[in-house]
PDB file of C-alpha atoms in Angstrom:
ATOM      1  CA  UNK A   1      86.766  44.217 187.344  1.00  0.00           C
ATOM      2  CA  UNK A   2      85.840  42.588 184.060  1.00  0.00           C
ATOM      3  CA  UNK A   3      88.869  41.035 182.384  1.00  0.00           C
ATOM      4  CA  UNK A   4      89.528  38.939 179.322  1.00  0.00           C
ATOM      5  CA  UNK A   5      92.871  37.276 178.705  1.00  0.00           C
ATOM      6  CA  UNK A   6      93.694  35.510 175.468  1.00  0.00           C
ATOM      7  CA  UNK A   7      96.331  32.818 175.119  1.00  0.00           C
ATOM      8  CA  UNK A   8      97.415  30.118 172.706  1.00  0.00           C
ATOM      9  CA  UNK A   9      98.821  32.171 169.882  1.00  0.00           C
ATOM     10  CA  UNK A  10     102.101  31.369 168.222  1.00  0.00           C
ATOM     11  CA  UNK A  11     103.885  30.365 165.041  1.00  0.00           C
ATOM     12  CA  UNK A  12     102.284  27.633 162.952  1.00  0.00           C
ATOM     13  CA  UNK A  13     102.862  26.327 159.450  1.00  0.00           C
ATOM     14  CA  UNK A  14     100.272  26.681 156.702  1.00  0.00           C
ATOM     15  CA  UNK A  15      97.777  23.862 156.959  1.00  0.00           C
ATOM     16  CA  UNK A  16      98.378  23.520 160.674  1.00  0.00           C
ATOM     17  CA  UNK A  17      96.084  23.958 163.642  1.00  0.00           C
ATOM     18  CA  UNK A  18      96.004  26.122 166.740  1.00  0.00           C
ATOM     19  CA  UNK A  19      93.590  26.521 169.623  1.00  0.00           C
ATOM     20  CA  UNK A  20      93.100  29.914 171.188  1.00  0.00           C
ATOM     21  CA  UNK A  21      91.671  30.416 174.661  1.00  0.00           C
ATOM     22  CA  UNK A  22      90.156  33.445 176.343  1.00  0.00           C
ATOM     23  CA  UNK A  23      89.813  33.391 180.114  1.00  0.00           C
ATOM     24  CA  UNK A  24      87.122  35.621 181.566  1.00  0.00           C
ATOM     25  CA  UNK A  25      86.616  37.067 185.030  1.00  0.00           C
ATOM     26  CA  UNK A  26      84.521  39.688 186.760  1.00  0.00           C
ATOM     27  CA  UNK A  27      81.136  38.828 185.226  1.00  0.00           C
ATOM     28  CA  UNK A  28      78.722  35.939 184.921  1.00  0.00           C
ATOM     29  CA  UNK A  29      80.271  34.342 181.872  1.00  0.00           C
ATOM     30  CA  UNK A  30      77.334  32.199 180.823  1.00  0.00           C
ATOM     31  CA  UNK A  31      75.047  35.226 180.630  1.00  0.00           C
ATOM     32  CA  UNK A  32      76.908  36.835 177.750  1.00  0.00           C
ATOM     33  CA  UNK A  33      77.687  36.114 174.160  1.00  0.00           C
ATOM     34  CA  UNK A  34      81.333  36.225 173.215  1.00  0.00           C
ATOM     35  CA  UNK A  35      83.193  36.903 170.030  1.00  0.00           C
ATOM     36  CA  UNK A  36      86.577  36.732 168.297  1.00  0.00           C
ATOM     37  CA  UNK A  37      87.846  39.647 166.233  1.00  0.00           C
ATOM     38  CA  UNK A  38      91.171  39.667 164.437  1.00  0.00           C
ATOM     39  CA  UNK A  39      93.540  42.254 163.029  1.00  0.00           C
ATOM     40  CA  UNK A  40      96.151  41.403 160.432  1.00  0.00           C
ATOM     41  CA  UNK A  41      99.411  43.370 160.664  1.00  0.00           C
ATOM     42  CA  UNK A  42      98.803  46.938 159.550  1.00  0.00           C
ATOM     43  CA  UNK A  43      95.185  46.196 158.664  1.00  0.00           C
ATOM     44  CA  UNK A  44      91.761  46.862 160.121  1.00  0.00           C
ATOM     45  CA  UNK A  45      89.569  44.861 162.453  1.00  0.00           C
ATOM     46  CA  UNK A  46      87.726  41.821 161.093  1.00  0.00           C
ATOM     47  CA  UNK A  47      84.905  40.024 162.894  1.00  0.00           C
ATOM     48  CA  UNK A  48      85.674  36.297 162.931  1.00  0.00           C
ATOM     49  CA  UNK A  49      83.158  34.376 165.024  1.00  0.00           C
ATOM     50  CA  UNK A  50      80.585  34.681 167.782  1.00  0.00           C
ATOM     51  CA  UNK A  51      78.821  32.423 170.244  1.00  0.00           C
ATOM     52  CA  UNK A  52      75.748  32.826 172.414  1.00  0.00           C
ATOM     53  CA  UNK A  53      75.905  32.656 176.193  1.00  0.00           C
ATOM     54  CA  UNK A  54      74.650  29.080 176.309  1.00  0.00           C
ATOM     55  CA  UNK A  55      76.898  28.031 173.464  1.00  0.00           C
ATOM     56  CA  UNK A  56      73.890  26.884 171.493  1.00  0.00           C
ATOM     57  CA  UNK A  57      74.367  29.440 168.745  1.00  0.00           C
ATOM     58  CA  UNK A  58      77.616  29.800 166.827  1.00  0.00           C
ATOM     59  CA  UNK A  59      78.346  32.166 163.973  1.00  0.00           C
ATOM     60  CA  UNK A  60      81.227  32.638 161.544  1.00  0.00           C
ATOM     61  CA  UNK A  61      82.580  35.007 158.946  1.00  0.00           C
ATOM     62  CA  UNK A  62      82.707  33.487 155.478  1.00  0.00           C
ATOM     63  CA  UNK A  63      86.508  33.739 155.525  1.00  0.00           C
ATOM     64  CA  UNK A  64      86.793  31.157 158.322  1.00  0.00           C
ATOM     65  CA  UNK A  65      83.636  29.073 157.983  1.00  0.00           C
ATOM     66  CA  UNK A  66      84.425  25.384 157.841  1.00  0.00           C
ATOM     67  CA  UNK A  67      87.949  25.880 159.206  1.00  0.00           C
ATOM     68  CA  UNK A  68      87.426  27.566 162.591  1.00  0.00           C
ATOM     69  CA  UNK A  69      85.226  26.398 165.455  1.00  0.00           C
ATOM     70  CA  UNK A  70      84.171  28.582 168.351  1.00  0.00           C
ATOM     71  CA  UNK A  71      83.163  27.015 171.657  1.00  0.00           C
ATOM     72  CA  UNK A  72      82.982  27.821 175.327  1.00  0.00           C
ATOM     73  CA  UNK A  73      83.207  26.131 178.704  1.00  0.00           C
ATOM     74  CA  UNK A  74      80.956  28.111 181.006  1.00  0.00           C
ATOM     75  CA  UNK A  75      82.105  26.203 184.076  1.00  0.00           C
ATOM     76  CA  UNK A  76      85.678  27.257 183.367  1.00  0.00           C
ATOM     77  CA  UNK A  77      84.796  30.795 182.236  1.00  0.00           C
ATOM     78  CA  UNK A  78      86.717  30.171 179.027  1.00  0.00           C
ATOM     79  CA  UNK A  79      86.105  30.844 175.354  1.00  0.00           C
ATOM     80  CA  UNK A  80      87.913  28.886 172.655  1.00  0.00           C
ATOM     81  CA  UNK A  81      88.700  29.197 168.975  1.00  0.00           C
ATOM     82  CA  UNK A  82      89.885  26.045 167.260  1.00  0.00           C
ATOM     83  CA  UNK A  83      91.637  27.029 164.053  1.00  0.00           C
ATOM     84  CA  UNK A  84      92.335  24.343 161.452  1.00  0.00           C
ATOM     85  CA  UNK A  85      93.717  24.444 157.918  1.00  0.00           C
ATOM     86  CA  UNK A  86      95.450  27.698 158.721  1.00  0.00           C
ATOM     87  CA  UNK A  87      96.498  29.986 155.896  1.00  0.00           C
ATOM     88  CA  UNK A  88      99.090  32.727 155.669  1.00  0.00           C
ATOM     89  CA  UNK A  89      96.229  35.230 155.523  1.00  0.00           C
ATOM     90  CA  UNK A  90      95.033  34.105 158.965  1.00  0.00           C
ATOM     91  CA  UNK A  91      98.094  35.801 160.459  1.00  0.00           C
ATOM     92  CA  UNK A  92      96.716  38.376 162.883  1.00  0.00           C
ATOM     93  CA  UNK A  93      96.257  39.458 166.451  1.00  0.00           C
ATOM     94  CA  UNK A  94      93.151  37.708 167.710  1.00  0.00           C
ATOM     95  CA  UNK A  95      91.026  39.543 170.259  1.00  0.00           C
ATOM     96  CA  UNK A  96      88.200  38.090 172.280  1.00  0.00           C
ATOM     97  CA  UNK A  97      85.418  40.396 173.346  1.00  0.00           C
ATOM     98  CA  UNK A  98      82.334  40.256 175.524  1.00  0.00           C
ATOM     99  CA  UNK A  99      79.108  40.940 173.667  1.00  0.00           C
ATOM    100  CA  UNK A 100      76.711  43.199 175.485  1.00  0.00           C
ATOM    101  CA  UNK A 101      73.053  43.274 174.682  1.00  0.00           C
ATOM    102  CA  UNK A 102      72.532  39.971 172.878  1.00  0.00           C
ATOM    103  CA  UNK A 103      69.188  40.565 171.262  1.00  0.00           C
ATOM    104  CA  UNK A 104      69.186  44.269 171.980  1.00  0.00           C
ATOM    105  CA  UNK A 105      72.303  46.438 171.738  1.00  0.00           C
ATOM    106  CA  UNK A 106      74.572  43.988 169.902  1.00  0.00           C
ATOM    107  CA  UNK A 107      77.984  45.466 170.610  1.00  0.00           C
ATOM    108  CA  UNK A 108      81.401  44.532 171.909  1.00  0.00           C
ATOM    109  CA  UNK A 109      81.639  45.880 175.439  1.00  0.00           C
ATOM    110  CA  UNK A 110      84.976  44.621 176.761  1.00  0.00           C
ATOM    111  CA  UNK A 111      88.052  43.537 174.831  1.00  0.00           C
ATOM    112  CA  UNK A 112      91.033  41.411 175.721  1.00  0.00           C
ATOM    113  CA  UNK A 113      94.581  42.421 174.849  1.00  0.00           C
ATOM    114  CA  UNK A 114      94.882  39.925 172.027  1.00  0.00           C
ATOM    115  CA  UNK A 115      97.145  37.029 171.092  1.00  0.00           C
ATOM    116  CA  UNK A 116      99.261  36.882 167.945  1.00  0.00           C
ATOM    117  CA  UNK A 117      98.888  34.050 165.470  1.00  0.00           C
ATOM    118  CA  UNK A 118     101.610  33.857 162.830  1.00  0.00           C
ATOM    119  CA  UNK A 119     101.126  31.425 159.978  1.00  0.00           C
ATOM    120  CA  UNK A 120     104.328  30.942 158.059  1.00  0.00           C
TER     121      UNK A 120
ATOM    122  CA  UNK B   1      79.296  40.434 149.999  1.00  0.00           C
ATOM    123  CA  UNK B   2      78.436  43.279 152.361  1.00  0.00           C
ATOM    124  CA  UNK B   3      81.011  46.057 152.520  1.00  0.00           C
ATOM    125  CA  UNK B   4      80.964  48.654 155.271  1.00  0.00           C
ATOM    126  CA  UNK B   5      82.576  51.875 154.144  1.00  0.00           C
ATOM    127  CA  UNK B   6      84.553  54.443 156.138  1.00  0.00           C
ATOM    128  CA  UNK B   7      86.769  57.336 155.152  1.00  0.00           C
ATOM    129  CA  UNK B   8      90.378  56.071 155.062  1.00  0.00           C
ATOM    130  CA  UNK B   9      91.733  59.158 156.773  1.00  0.00           C
ATOM    131  CA  UNK B  10      90.743  62.462 158.286  1.00  0.00           C
ATOM    132  CA  UNK B  11      92.660  65.442 159.640  1.00  0.00           C
ATOM    133  CA  UNK B  12      91.430  67.927 162.188  1.00  0.00           C
ATOM    134  CA  UNK B  13      92.940  70.865 164.015  1.00  0.00           C
ATOM    135  CA  UNK B  14      93.052  70.850 167.795  1.00  0.00           C
ATOM    136  CA  UNK B  15      89.719  72.104 169.071  1.00  0.00           C
ATOM    137  CA  UNK B  16      88.016  71.377 165.791  1.00  0.00           C
ATOM    138  CA  UNK B  17      85.072  69.139 165.003  1.00  0.00           C
ATOM    139  CA  UNK B  18      85.038  66.141 162.739  1.00  0.00           C
ATOM    140  CA  UNK B  19      82.387  63.715 161.665  1.00  0.00           C
ATOM    141  CA  UNK B  20      83.313  60.232 160.561  1.00  0.00           C
ATOM    142  CA  UNK B  21      80.797  58.175 158.640  1.00  0.00           C
ATOM    143  CA  UNK B  22      79.955  54.500 158.271  1.00  0.00           C
ATOM    144  CA  UNK B  23      78.014  53.419 155.226  1.00  0.00           C
ATOM    145  CA  UNK B  24      77.019  50.381 153.246  1.00  0.00           C
ATOM    146  CA  UNK B  25      78.153  49.551 149.742  1.00  0.00           C
ATOM    147  CA  UNK B  26      74.544  48.771 148.988  1.00  0.00           C
ATOM    148  CA  UNK B  27      71.750  50.304 150.992  1.00  0.00           C
ATOM    149  CA  UNK B  28      71.368  52.631 153.935  1.00  0.00           C
ATOM    150  CA  UNK B  29      72.546  52.317 157.501  1.00  0.00           C
ATOM    151  CA  UNK B  30      69.809  52.666 160.067  1.00  0.00           C
ATOM    152  CA  UNK B  31      69.600  52.083 163.778  1.00  0.00           C
ATOM    153  CA  UNK B  32      68.434  48.564 162.965  1.00  0.00           C
ATOM    154  CA  UNK B  33      72.080  47.739 162.269  1.00  0.00           C
ATOM    155  CA  UNK B  34      72.984  48.746 165.865  1.00  0.00           C
ATOM    156  CA  UNK B  35      76.056  50.697 164.712  1.00  0.00           C
ATOM    157  CA  UNK B  36      78.871  50.865 167.239  1.00  0.00           C
ATOM    158  CA  UNK B  37      82.194  52.679 167.186  1.00  0.00           C
ATOM    159  CA  UNK B  38      85.624  51.752 168.540  1.00  0.00           C
ATOM    160  CA  UNK B  39      88.828  53.686 169.000  1.00  0.00           C
ATOM    161  CA  UNK B  40      92.219  52.035 168.647  1.00  0.00           C
ATOM    162  CA  UNK B  41      95.722  53.368 169.105  1.00  0.00           C
ATOM    163  CA  UNK B  42      98.718  51.433 167.758  1.00  0.00           C
ATOM    164  CA  UNK B  43      99.547  48.321 169.735  1.00  0.00           C
ATOM    165  CA  UNK B  44      96.449  48.590 171.899  1.00  0.00           C
ATOM    166  CA  UNK B  45      93.160  46.753 172.023  1.00  0.00           C
ATOM    167  CA  UNK B  46      90.106  48.593 170.730  1.00  0.00           C
ATOM    168  CA  UNK B  47      88.146  50.762 173.129  1.00  0.00           C
ATOM    169  CA  UNK B  48      84.371  50.947 172.903  1.00  0.00           C
ATOM    170  CA  UNK B  49      83.090  54.480 172.312  1.00  0.00           C
ATOM    171  CA  UNK B  50      79.497  54.361 171.085  1.00  0.00           C
ATOM    172  CA  UNK B  51      76.904  51.605 170.804  1.00  0.00           C
ATOM    173  CA  UNK B  52      73.345  51.321 169.566  1.00  0.00           C
ATOM    174  CA  UNK B  53      73.886  54.322 167.264  1.00  0.00           C
ATOM    175  CA  UNK B  54      74.253  57.015 169.904  1.00  0.00           C
ATOM    176  CA  UNK B  55      74.837  55.632 173.403  1.00  0.00           C
ATOM    177  CA  UNK B  56      78.214  56.442 174.908  1.00  0.00           C
ATOM    178  CA  UNK B  57      80.053  53.637 176.614  1.00  0.00           C
ATOM    179  CA  UNK B  58      80.971  54.085 180.254  1.00  0.00           C
ATOM    180  CA  UNK B  59      83.683  56.681 180.781  1.00  0.00           C
ATOM    181  CA  UNK B  60      83.593  58.081 177.253  1.00  0.00           C
ATOM    182  CA  UNK B  61      83.586  61.896 177.267  1.00  0.00           C
ATOM    183  CA  UNK B  62      80.546  63.660 175.875  1.00  0.00           C
ATOM    184  CA  UNK B  63      82.545  65.234 173.065  1.00  0.00           C
ATOM    185  CA  UNK B  64      82.085  61.883 171.311  1.00  0.00           C
ATOM    186  CA  UNK B  65      78.606  61.443 169.899  1.00  0.00           C
ATOM    187  CA  UNK B  66      76.924  59.089 167.495  1.00  0.00           C
ATOM    188  CA  UNK B  67      74.044  59.559 165.110  1.00  0.00           C
ATOM    189  CA  UNK B  68      72.504  58.620 161.798  1.00  0.00           C
ATOM    190  CA  UNK B  69      73.231  61.238 159.140  1.00  0.00           C
ATOM    191  CA  UNK B  70      71.357  60.635 155.946  1.00  0.00           C
ATOM    192  CA  UNK B  71      72.006  57.036 154.983  1.00  0.00           C
ATOM    193  CA  UNK B  72      75.066  56.529 157.178  1.00  0.00           C
ATOM    194  CA  UNK B  73      75.998  56.159 160.803  1.00  0.00           C
ATOM    195  CA  UNK B  74      78.207  58.946 162.064  1.00  0.00           C
ATOM    196  CA  UNK B  75      80.682  59.571 164.855  1.00  0.00           C
ATOM    197  CA  UNK B  76      81.266  63.205 165.709  1.00  0.00           C
ATOM    198  CA  UNK B  77      84.167  64.413 167.806  1.00  0.00           C
ATOM    199  CA  UNK B  78      83.836  67.986 169.025  1.00  0.00           C
ATOM    200  CA  UNK B  79      86.774  69.878 170.460  1.00  0.00           C
ATOM    201  CA  UNK B  80      89.349  67.429 169.128  1.00  0.00           C
ATOM    202  CA  UNK B  81      92.325  66.801 171.358  1.00  0.00           C
ATOM    203  CA  UNK B  82      95.765  65.439 170.623  1.00  0.00           C
ATOM    204  CA  UNK B  83      94.974  62.104 172.227  1.00  0.00           C
ATOM    205  CA  UNK B  84      92.028  61.631 169.869  1.00  0.00           C
ATOM    206  CA  UNK B  85      94.601  60.777 167.227  1.00  0.00           C
ATOM    207  CA  UNK B  86      93.695  57.129 166.640  1.00  0.00           C
ATOM    208  CA  UNK B  87      92.067  54.706 164.282  1.00  0.00           C
ATOM    209  CA  UNK B  88      88.279  54.600 164.491  1.00  0.00           C
ATOM    210  CA  UNK B  89      86.208  51.619 163.453  1.00  0.00           C
ATOM    211  CA  UNK B  90      82.507  51.194 163.037  1.00  0.00           C
ATOM    212  CA  UNK B  91      80.803  47.820 163.033  1.00  0.00           C
ATOM    213  CA  UNK B  92      77.317  46.946 161.927  1.00  0.00           C
ATOM    214  CA  UNK B  93      75.222  44.051 163.179  1.00  0.00           C
ATOM    215  CA  UNK B  94      73.851  42.330 160.080  1.00  0.00           C
ATOM    216  CA  UNK B  95      71.523  39.964 161.925  1.00  0.00           C
ATOM    217  CA  UNK B  96      71.770  36.221 162.493  1.00  0.00           C
ATOM    218  CA  UNK B  97      74.770  36.631 164.750  1.00  0.00           C
ATOM    219  CA  UNK B  98      76.928  38.287 162.079  1.00  0.00           C
ATOM    220  CA  UNK B  99      78.867  41.563 162.330  1.00  0.00           C
ATOM    221  CA  UNK B 100      80.848  43.430 159.675  1.00  0.00           C
ATOM    222  CA  UNK B 101      83.528  46.021 160.437  1.00  0.00           C
ATOM    223  CA  UNK B 102      84.305  49.025 158.335  1.00  0.00           C
ATOM    224  CA  UNK B 103      87.838  49.481 157.088  1.00  0.00           C
ATOM    225  CA  UNK B 104      88.595  52.103 159.717  1.00  0.00           C
ATOM    226  CA  UNK B 105      89.447  55.800 159.622  1.00  0.00           C
ATOM    227  CA  UNK B 106      92.845  57.090 160.644  1.00  0.00           C
ATOM    228  CA  UNK B 107      92.389  60.429 162.411  1.00  0.00           C
ATOM    229  CA  UNK B 108      95.231  62.876 162.632  1.00  0.00           C
ATOM    230  CA  UNK B 109      95.108  65.902 164.922  1.00  0.00           C
ATOM    231  CA  UNK B 110      97.436  68.636 163.741  1.00  0.00           C
TER     232      UNK B 110
END
């Protein structure tokens, strides 16, 4: 069974840093792009960042560019999101998702349950 | 700044049909944007419904269908049921590894 499990969320002060992790199982991790999507309290979904299967391509929303860094360790089946210079508006549940069809279908096939980041 | 538009809310009677749309603030949505749709109930992770405009994800009932209607992507729910009451999000692939979500549509079944 394909599973994604986020961790690393918590309470952090504005200007602080946090590193999120997403552990994957049930599929060949290196064969798939991965992404982070967030949802502020009571708000909609916002795409944050994506990374290719090899890790050679990384992509960011303008709202986090220069502050967040996405990376992956394919040997450990783990996706990361390093978040620096955090702002109150970064408060959200952060979901990781498996991208299916990199180069073809371009969609988010499987989602984790999310981890809450609270900047205050 | 690309804005993806969705109806904020929609109501439907049980057994009824509704069509949600996903547009662009500037321009038309086509299959080249690989529109996909996700359902989310409060406190839960999103669930994938439709991808690549009109392909149902595994396990999604056939009363959910996707299409392009005019200059927008569309999600149609036929025979609405009580447990269809959720938030629905579309997302468009803008190219170069970038996606943009719509603001979501809150569907009420009553």
